[in-house]
Short mmCIF file of C-alpha atoms and ligand atoms in Angstrom, two decimals:
data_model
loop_
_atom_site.label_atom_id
_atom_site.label_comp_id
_atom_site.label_asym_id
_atom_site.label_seq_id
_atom_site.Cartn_x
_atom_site.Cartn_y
_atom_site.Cartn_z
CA UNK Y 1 41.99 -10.64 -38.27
CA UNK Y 2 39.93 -10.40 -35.29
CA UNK Y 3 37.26 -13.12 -33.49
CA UNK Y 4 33.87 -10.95 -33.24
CA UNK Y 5 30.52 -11.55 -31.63
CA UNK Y 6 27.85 -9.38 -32.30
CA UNK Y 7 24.84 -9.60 -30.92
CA UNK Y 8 21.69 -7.99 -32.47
CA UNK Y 9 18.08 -7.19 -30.22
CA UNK Y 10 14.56 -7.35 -31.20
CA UNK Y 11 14.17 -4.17 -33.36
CA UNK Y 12 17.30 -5.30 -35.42
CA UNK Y 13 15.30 -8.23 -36.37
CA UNK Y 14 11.87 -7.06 -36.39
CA UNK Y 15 11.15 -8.22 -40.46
CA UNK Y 16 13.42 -8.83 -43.66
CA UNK Y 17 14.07 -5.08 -44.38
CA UNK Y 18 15.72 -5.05 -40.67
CA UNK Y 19 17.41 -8.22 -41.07
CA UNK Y 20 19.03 -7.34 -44.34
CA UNK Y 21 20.51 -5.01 -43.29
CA UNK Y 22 22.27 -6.61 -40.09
CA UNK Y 23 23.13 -8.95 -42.66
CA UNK Y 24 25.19 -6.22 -44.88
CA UNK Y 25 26.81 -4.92 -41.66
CA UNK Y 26 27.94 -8.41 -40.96
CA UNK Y 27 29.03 -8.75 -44.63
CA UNK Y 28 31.48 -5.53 -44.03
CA UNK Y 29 33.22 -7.55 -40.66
CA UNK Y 30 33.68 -10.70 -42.80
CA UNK Y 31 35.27 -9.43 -46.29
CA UNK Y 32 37.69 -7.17 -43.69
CA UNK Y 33 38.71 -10.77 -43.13
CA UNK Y 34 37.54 -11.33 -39.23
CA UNK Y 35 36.15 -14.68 -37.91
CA UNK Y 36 32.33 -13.65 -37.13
CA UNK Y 37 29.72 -15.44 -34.78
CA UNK Y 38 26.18 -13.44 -34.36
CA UNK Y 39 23.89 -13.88 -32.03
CA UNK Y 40 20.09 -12.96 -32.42
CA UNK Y 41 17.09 -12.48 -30.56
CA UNK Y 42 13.39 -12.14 -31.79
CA UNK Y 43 11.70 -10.09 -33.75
CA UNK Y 44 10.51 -7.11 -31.69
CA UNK Y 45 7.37 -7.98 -29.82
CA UNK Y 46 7.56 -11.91 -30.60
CA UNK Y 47 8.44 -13.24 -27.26
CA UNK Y 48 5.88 -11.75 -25.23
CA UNK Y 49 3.60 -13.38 -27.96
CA UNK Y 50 4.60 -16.41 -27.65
CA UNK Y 51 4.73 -16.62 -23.96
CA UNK Y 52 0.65 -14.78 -24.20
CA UNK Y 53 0.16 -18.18 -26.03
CA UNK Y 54 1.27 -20.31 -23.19
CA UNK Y 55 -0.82 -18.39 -20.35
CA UNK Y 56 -3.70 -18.90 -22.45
CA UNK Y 57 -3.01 -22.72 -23.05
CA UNK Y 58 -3.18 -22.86 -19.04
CA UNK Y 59 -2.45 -20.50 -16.02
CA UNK Y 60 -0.18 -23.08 -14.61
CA UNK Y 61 2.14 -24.45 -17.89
CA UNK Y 62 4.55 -26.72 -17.62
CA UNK Y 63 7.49 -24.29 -17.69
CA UNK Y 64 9.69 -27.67 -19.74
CA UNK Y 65 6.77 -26.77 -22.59
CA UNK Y 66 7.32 -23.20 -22.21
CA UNK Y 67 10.61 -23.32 -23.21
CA UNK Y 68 9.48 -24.97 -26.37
CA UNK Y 69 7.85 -22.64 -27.39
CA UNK Y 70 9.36 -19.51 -26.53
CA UNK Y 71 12.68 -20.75 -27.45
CA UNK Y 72 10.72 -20.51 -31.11
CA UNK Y 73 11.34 -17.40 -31.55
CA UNK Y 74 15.02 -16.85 -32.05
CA UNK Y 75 14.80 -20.04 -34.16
CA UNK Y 76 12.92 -17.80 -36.83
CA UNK Y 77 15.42 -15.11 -36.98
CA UNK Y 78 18.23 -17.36 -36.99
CA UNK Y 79 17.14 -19.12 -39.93
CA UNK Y 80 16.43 -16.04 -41.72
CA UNK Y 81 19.44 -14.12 -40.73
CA UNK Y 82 21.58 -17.19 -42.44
CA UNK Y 83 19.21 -16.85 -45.30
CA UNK Y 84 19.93 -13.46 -45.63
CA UNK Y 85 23.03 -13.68 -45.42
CA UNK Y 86 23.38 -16.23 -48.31
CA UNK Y 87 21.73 -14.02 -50.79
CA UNK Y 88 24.38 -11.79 -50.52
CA UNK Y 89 27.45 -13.85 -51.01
CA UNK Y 90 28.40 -14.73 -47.47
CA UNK Y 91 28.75 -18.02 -46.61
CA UNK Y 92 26.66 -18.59 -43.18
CA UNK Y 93 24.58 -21.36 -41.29
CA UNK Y 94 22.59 -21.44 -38.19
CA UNK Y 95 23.74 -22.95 -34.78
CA UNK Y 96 20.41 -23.73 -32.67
CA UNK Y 97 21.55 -24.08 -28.68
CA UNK Y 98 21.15 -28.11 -28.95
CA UNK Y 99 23.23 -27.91 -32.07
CA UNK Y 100 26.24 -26.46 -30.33
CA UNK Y 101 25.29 -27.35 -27.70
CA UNK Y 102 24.96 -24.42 -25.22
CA UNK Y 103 24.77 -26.26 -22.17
CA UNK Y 104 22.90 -25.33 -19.27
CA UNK Y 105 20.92 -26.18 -15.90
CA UNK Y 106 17.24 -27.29 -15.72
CA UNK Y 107 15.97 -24.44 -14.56
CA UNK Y 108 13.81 -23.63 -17.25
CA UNK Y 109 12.60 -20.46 -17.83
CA UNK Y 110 15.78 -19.38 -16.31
CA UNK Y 111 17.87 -21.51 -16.61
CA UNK Y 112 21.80 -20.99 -16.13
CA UNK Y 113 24.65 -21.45 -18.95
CA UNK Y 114 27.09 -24.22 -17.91
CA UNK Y 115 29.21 -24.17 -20.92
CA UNK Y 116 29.22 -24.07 -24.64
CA UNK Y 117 31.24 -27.10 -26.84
CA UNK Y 118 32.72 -24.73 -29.43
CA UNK Y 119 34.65 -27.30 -31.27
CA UNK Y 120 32.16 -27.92 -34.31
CA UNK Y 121 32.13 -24.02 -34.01
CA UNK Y 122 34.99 -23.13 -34.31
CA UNK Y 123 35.73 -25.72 -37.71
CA UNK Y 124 32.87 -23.83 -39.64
CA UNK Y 125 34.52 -20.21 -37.85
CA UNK Y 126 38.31 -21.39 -39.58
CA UNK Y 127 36.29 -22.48 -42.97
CA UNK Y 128 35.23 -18.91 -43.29
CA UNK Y 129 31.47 -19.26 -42.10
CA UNK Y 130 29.47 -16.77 -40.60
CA UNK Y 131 27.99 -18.27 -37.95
CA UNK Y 132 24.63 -17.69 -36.70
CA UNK Y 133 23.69 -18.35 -33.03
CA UNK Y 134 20.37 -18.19 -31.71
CA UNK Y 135 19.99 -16.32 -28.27
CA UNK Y 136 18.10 -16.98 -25.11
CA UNK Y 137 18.56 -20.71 -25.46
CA UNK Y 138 20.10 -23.46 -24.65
CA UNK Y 139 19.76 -27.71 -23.55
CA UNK Y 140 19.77 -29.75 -20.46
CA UNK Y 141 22.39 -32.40 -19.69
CA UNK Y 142 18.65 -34.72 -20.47
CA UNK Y 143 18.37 -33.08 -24.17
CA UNK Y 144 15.53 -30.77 -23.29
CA UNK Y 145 15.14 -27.07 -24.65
CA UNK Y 146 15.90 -24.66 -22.21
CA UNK Y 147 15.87 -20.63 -21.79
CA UNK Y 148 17.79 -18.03 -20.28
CA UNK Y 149 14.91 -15.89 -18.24
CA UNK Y 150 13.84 -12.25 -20.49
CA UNK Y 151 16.43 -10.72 -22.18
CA UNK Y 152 18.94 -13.59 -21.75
CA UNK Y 153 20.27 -12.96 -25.58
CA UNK Y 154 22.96 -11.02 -23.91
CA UNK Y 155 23.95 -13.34 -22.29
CA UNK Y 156 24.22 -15.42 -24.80
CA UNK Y 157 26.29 -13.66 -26.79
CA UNK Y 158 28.83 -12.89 -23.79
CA UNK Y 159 28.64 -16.72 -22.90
CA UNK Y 160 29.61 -17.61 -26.76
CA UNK Y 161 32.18 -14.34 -26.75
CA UNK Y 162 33.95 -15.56 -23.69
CA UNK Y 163 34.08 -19.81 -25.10
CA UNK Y 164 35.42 -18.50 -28.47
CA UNK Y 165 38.33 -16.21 -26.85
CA UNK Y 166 36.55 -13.98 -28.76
CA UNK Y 167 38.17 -10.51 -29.00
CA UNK Y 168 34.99 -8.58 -28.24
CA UNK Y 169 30.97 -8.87 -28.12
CA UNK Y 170 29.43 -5.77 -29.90
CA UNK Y 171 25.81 -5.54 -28.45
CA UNK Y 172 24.00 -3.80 -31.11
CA UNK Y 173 20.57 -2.46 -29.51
CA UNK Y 174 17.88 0.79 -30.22
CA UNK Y 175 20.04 2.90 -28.12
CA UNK Y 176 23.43 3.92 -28.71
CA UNK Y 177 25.29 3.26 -25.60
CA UNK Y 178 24.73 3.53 -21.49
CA UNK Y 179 23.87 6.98 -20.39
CA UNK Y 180 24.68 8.74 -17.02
CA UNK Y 181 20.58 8.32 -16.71
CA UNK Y 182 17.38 7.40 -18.91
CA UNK Y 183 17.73 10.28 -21.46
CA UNK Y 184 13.66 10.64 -21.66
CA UNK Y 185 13.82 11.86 -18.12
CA UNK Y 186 16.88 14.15 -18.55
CA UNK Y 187 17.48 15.48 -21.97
CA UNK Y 188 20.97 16.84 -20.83
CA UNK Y 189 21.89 12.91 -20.05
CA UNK Y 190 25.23 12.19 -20.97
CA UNK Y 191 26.27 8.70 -22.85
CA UNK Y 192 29.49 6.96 -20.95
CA UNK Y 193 32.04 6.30 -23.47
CA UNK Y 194 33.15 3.28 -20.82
CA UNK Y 195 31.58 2.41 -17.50
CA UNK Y 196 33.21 -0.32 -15.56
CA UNK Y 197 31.77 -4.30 -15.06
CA UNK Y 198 30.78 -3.61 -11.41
CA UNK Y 199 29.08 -0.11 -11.93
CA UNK Y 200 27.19 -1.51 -15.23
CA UNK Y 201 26.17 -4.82 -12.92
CA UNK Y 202 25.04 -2.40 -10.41
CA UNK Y 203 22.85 0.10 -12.94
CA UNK Y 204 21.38 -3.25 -14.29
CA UNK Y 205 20.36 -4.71 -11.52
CA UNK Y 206 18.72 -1.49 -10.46
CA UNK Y 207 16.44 -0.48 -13.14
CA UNK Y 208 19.06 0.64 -16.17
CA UNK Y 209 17.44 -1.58 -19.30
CA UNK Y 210 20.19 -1.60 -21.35
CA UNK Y 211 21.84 -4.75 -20.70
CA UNK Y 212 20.59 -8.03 -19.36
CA UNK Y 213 21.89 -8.09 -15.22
CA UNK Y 214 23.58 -12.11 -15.94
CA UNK Y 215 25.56 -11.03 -18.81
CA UNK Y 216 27.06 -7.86 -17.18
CA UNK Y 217 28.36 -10.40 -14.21
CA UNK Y 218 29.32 -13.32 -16.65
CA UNK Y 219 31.22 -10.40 -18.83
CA UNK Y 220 33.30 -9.62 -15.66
CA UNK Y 221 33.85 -12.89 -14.88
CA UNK Y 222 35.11 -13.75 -17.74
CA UNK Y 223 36.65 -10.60 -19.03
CA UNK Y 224 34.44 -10.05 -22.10
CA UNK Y 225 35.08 -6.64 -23.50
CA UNK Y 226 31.65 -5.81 -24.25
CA UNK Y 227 30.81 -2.83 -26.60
CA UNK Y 228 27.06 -1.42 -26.53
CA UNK Y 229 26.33 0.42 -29.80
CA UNK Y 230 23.34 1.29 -31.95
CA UNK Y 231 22.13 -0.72 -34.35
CA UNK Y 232 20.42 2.11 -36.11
CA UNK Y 233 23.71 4.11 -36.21
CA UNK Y 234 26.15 3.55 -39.08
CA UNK Y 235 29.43 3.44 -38.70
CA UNK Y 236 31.32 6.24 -37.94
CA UNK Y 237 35.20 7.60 -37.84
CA UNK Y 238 34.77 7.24 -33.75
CA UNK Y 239 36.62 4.26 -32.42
CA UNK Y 240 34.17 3.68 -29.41
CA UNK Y 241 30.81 4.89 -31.12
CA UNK Y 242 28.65 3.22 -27.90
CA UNK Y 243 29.88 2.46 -24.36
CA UNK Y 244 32.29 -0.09 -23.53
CA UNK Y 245 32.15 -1.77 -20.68
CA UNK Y 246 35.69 -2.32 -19.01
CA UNK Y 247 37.51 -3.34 -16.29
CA UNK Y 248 38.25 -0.65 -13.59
CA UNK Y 249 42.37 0.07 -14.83
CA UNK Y 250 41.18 1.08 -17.88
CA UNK Y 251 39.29 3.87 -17.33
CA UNK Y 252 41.32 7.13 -17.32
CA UNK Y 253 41.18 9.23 -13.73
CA UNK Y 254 40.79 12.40 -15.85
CA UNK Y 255 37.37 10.73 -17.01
CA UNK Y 256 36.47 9.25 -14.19
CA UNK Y 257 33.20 11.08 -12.23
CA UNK Y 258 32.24 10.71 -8.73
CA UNK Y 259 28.81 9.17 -9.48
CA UNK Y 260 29.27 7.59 -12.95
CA UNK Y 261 24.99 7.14 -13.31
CA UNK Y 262 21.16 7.27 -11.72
CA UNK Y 263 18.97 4.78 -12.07
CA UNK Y 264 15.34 4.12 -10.93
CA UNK Y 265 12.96 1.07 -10.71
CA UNK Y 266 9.11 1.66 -10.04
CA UNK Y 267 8.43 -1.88 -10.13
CA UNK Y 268 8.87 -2.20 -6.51
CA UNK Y 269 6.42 -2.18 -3.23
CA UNK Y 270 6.73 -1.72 0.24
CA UNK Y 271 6.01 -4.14 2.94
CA UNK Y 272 5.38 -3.10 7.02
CA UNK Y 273 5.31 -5.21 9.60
CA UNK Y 274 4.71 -3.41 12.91
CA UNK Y 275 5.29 -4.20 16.23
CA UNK Y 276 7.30 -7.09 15.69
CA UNK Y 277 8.38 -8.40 18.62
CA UNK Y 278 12.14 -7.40 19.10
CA UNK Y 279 14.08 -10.33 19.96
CA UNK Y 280 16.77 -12.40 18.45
CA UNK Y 281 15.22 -14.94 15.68
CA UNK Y 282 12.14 -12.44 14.83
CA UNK Y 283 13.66 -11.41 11.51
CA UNK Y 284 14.79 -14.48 10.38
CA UNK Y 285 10.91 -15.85 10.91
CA UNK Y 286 10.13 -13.10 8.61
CA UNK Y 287 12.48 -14.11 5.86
CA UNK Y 288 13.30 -16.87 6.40
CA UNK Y 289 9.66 -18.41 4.69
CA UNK Y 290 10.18 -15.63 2.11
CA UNK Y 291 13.55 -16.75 0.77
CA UNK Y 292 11.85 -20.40 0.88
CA UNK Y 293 9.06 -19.17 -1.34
CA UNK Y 294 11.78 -17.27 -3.87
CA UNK Y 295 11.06 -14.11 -3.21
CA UNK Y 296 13.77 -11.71 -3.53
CA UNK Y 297 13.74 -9.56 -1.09
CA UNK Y 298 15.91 -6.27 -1.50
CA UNK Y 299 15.93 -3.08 0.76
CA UNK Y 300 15.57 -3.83 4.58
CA UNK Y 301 15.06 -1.44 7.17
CA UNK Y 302 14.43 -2.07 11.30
CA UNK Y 303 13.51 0.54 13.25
CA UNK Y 304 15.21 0.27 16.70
CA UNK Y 305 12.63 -0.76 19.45
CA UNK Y 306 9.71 2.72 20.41
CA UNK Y 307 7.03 0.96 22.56
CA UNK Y 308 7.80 -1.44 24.95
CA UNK Y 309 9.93 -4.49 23.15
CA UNK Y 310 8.64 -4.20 19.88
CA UNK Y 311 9.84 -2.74 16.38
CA UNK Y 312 9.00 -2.34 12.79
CA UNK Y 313 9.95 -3.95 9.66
CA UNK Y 314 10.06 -2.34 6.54
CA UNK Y 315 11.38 -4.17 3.11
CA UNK Y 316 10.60 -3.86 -0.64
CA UNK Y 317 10.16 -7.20 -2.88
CA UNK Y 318 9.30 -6.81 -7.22
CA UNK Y 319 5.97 -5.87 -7.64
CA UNK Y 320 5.12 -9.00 -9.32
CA UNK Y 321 6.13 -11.16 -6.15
CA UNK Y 322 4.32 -8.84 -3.87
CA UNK Y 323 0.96 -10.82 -3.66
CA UNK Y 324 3.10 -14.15 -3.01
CA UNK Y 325 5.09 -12.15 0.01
CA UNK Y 326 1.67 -10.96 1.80
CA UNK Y 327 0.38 -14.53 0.83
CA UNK Y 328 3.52 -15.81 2.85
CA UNK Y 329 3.48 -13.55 5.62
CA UNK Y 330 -0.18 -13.44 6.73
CA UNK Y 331 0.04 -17.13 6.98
CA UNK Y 332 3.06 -16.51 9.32
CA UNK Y 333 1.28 -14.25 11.39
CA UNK Y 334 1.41 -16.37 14.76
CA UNK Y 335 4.45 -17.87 13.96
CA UNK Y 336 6.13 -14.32 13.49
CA UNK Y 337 3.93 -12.68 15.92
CA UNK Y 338 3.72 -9.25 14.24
CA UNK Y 339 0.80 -6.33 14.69
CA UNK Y 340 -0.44 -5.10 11.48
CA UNK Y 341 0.87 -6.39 7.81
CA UNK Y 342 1.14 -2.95 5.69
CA UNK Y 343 1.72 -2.65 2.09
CA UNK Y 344 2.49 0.47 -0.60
CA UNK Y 345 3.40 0.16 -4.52
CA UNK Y 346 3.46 3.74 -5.28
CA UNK Y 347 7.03 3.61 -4.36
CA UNK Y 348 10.30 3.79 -6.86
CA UNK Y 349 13.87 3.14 -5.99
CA UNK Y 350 16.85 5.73 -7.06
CA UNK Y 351 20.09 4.49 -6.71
CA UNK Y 352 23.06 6.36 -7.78
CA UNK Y 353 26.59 4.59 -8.77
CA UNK Y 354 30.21 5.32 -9.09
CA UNK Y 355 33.05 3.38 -8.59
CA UNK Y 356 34.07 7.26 -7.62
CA UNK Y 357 32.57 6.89 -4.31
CA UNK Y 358 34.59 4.59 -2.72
CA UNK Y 359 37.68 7.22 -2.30
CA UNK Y 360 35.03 10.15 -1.35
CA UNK Y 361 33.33 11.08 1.96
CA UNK Y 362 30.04 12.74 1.71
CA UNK Y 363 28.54 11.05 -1.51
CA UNK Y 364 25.28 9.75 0.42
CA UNK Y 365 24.96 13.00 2.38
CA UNK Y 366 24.64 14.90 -1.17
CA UNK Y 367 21.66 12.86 -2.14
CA UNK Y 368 19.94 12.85 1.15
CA UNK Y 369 20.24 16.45 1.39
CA UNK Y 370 19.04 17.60 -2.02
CA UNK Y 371 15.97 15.31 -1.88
CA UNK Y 372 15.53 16.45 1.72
CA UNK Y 373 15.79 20.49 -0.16
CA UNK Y 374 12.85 19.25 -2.71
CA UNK Y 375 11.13 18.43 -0.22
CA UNK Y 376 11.25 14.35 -1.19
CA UNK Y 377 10.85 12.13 1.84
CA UNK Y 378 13.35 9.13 1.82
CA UNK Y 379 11.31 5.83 3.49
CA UNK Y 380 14.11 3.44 3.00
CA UNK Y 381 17.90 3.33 2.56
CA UNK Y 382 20.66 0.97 1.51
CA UNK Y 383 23.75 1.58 0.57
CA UNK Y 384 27.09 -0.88 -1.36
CA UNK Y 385 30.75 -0.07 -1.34
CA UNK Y 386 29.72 1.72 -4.66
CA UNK Y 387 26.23 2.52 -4.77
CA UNK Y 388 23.18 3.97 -2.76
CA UNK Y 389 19.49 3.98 -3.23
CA UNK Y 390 17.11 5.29 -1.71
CA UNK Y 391 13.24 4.31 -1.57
CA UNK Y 392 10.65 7.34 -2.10
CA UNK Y 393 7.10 7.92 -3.31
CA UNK Y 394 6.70 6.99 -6.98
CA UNK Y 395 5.36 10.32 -8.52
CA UNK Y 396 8.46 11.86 -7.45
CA UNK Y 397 10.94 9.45 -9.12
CA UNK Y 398 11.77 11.91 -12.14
CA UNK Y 399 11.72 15.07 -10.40
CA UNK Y 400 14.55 12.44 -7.91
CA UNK Y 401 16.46 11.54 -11.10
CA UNK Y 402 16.74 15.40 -12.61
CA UNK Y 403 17.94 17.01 -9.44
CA UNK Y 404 20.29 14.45 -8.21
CA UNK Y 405 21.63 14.39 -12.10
CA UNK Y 406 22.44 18.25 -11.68
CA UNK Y 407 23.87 17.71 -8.20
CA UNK Y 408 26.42 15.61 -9.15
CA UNK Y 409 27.30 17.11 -11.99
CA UNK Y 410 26.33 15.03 -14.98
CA UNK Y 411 24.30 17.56 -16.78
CA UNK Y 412 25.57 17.86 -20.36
CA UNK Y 413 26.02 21.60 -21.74
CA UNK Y 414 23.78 20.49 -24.46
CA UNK Y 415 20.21 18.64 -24.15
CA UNK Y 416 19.79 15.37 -26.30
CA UNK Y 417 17.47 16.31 -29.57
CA UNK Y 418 17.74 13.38 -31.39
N1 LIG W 1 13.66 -12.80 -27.02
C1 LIG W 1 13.95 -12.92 -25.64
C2 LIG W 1 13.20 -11.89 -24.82
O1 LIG W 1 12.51 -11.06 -25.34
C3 LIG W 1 15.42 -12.85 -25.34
C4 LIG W 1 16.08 -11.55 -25.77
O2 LIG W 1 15.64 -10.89 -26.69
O3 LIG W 1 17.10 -11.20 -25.17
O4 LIG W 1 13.30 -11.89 -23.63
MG1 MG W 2 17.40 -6.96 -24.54
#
């Protein structure tokens, strides 16, 4: 007997047709005998509905109320999941976050998990229940409804994997596992039978949609073994169908690849700043007002003084908090003391990962000199112990992806048809 949560996205619950048959795969995982908790989002296309509904009720909603409603949403397919489940024989019930409770902070809309009381849980678990566990939300310490930020039913399910002991979290989604890059761009993408926490925390936060970025860091935290899989898939003889995402021992050195994946992110812009004056405190009085307005800055790059005492400043922020930054900075303009205020969206980021990269010279010099050979101009840099991206003009990002794919080697012998 084994403690399971599995976690099923949008598509798997987009309508009764869908959610019957989760609820037969969840049938199989019981009658084998195992304890089972699943965790749920909305259907398809329902949250973005429901959140529609509260920009039309008024630009600036109380985000408290927003919760409310969007929480709604994995309500639904809770409910019917248990329903579901039911009509075929298998004891189940719902578990809404303030039922649990899944605790967490008050910062709704994103708010952060604190903890989850699993005793009541785990009694229904032992009685042979199916238990079914809405994702994405949870309740204040006050009693009100909280959220987890988009996508946050993965972290959900890790958060409710890791307070059961659970034995693993199966993340059933419309893809089949983590590939070495998006497969649309590269048809010879390879899927990664296991990628480590920090690389998978790394291609999440940089553009890889596979995973919400929280529940890849609360998985490695807490040592969740996390499996991604299809949901669309049915079983097969393979023992690791999808990608599982382990620690660093237990990947195999025969496996292991100097650059494990490529990502990319278009949903960033460039800011300039020139002729900042170049002095100690200038940068700070650049940030400093952005990090108060919760902007999240990410690549950085200060050109050593040219004309006399003065430099530029060149950083990206998400496209979405780009009109906030400018709104920010212009205001700043005395205080900061800068020229001209310059900004550019047709930008993308390519970063390229591998725990690999730590033990090798030369990784960053590969990707700098075949973009440089395609003639791609690199306008920013910045680099971790295990990753580096690069900024570059946006209508190269694919050509970016394909040859840095074949550079390091990642090309499969055969091209995805499916
Ligand atoms: N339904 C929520 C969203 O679309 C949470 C999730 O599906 O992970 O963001
Ligand atoms: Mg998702």
């Amino acid at each position: 007997m084994a403690r399971i949560v599995m976690k099923f996205g949008g598509t798997s619950m987009a309508g009764i047709e869908r959610i019957r048959i989760v609820a037969a795969r969840l049938k199989r995982e019981w009658e084998a005998g195992n304890e089972v908790a699943v965790v749920v989002s909305a259907m398809a296309g329902e949250t973005d509905r429901l959140v529609n509904f509260c920009r039309e009720a008024s630009a600036l909603y109380d985000r408290a109320e927003y919760d409310v409603v969007v929480a709604s949403g994995e309500q639904v397919t809770s409910g019917l999941l248990a329903i579901a489940l039911q009509a075929i024989g298998v004891p189940a019930r719902s578990w809404l976050g303030w039922q649990l409770p899944v605790r967490t902070d008050d910062a709704h809309a994103s708010a952060r998990i604190g903890g989850i009381d699993t005793d009541a849980l785990n009694a229904s678990l032992a009685a042979g229940n199916v238990a079914v566990i809405p994702g994405f939300q949870g309740m204040t310490d006050a009693g009100r409804v909280t959220t987890l930020g988009r996508g946050g039913s993965d972290t959900s399910a890790v958060a409710v994997a890791a307070a059961m002991k659970a034995d693993r979290c199966d993340i059933y989604t419309d893809v089949d596992g983590v590939y070495t890059t998006d497969p649309r761009i590269v048809p010879r993408a390879r899927k990664l039978r296991r990628v480590t926490y920090e690389e998978m925390l790394e291609l999440a936060s940089v553009g890889a949609k596979v995973l919400q970025t929280r529940s890849v860091g609360l998985a490695m935290k807490e040592n969740v073994r996390v499996q991604v899989l299809s949901s669309f898939v049915d079983a097969t003889d393979d023992p690791e169908p999808g990608t599982l995402i382990v620690g660093e021992e237990e990947i195999d050195d025969v496996e292991r690849q100097l650059i494990t994946g490529i990502a990319h992110d278009k949903n960033e812009a460039k800011v300039t700043l020139t002729a900042v004056p170049d002095r100690p405190g200038a940068v700070g009085s650049i940030f400093d007002p952005l990090a108060e307005a919760n902007i999240n800055v990410d690549m950085i790059v200060q050109n050593i003084a040219h004309e006399a005492g003065s430099t530029d400043v060149t950083f990206t922020v998400p496209n979405a908090e780009l009109a906030r930054a400018l709104d920010v900075l212009e205001k700043g303009k005395e205080r900061i003391g800068y020229g001209a205020l310059r900004h550019d969206t047709r930008v993308a980021k390519v970063t390229i990962v591998g725990v690999g990269m730590r033990s090798h010279a030369g990784v960053a010099a590969t990707m700098f000199k075949t973009l440089g050979e395609r003639g791609i101009n690199i306008q920013a840099i910045t680099t971790s112990e295990i990753k580096v991206s690069v900024l570059i003009e946006e209508d190269y990002t694919e050509l970016a992806v394909r040859v840095l794919h074949t550079a390091y080697g990642l090309d499969a012998p055969e091209a995805i048809t499916a």
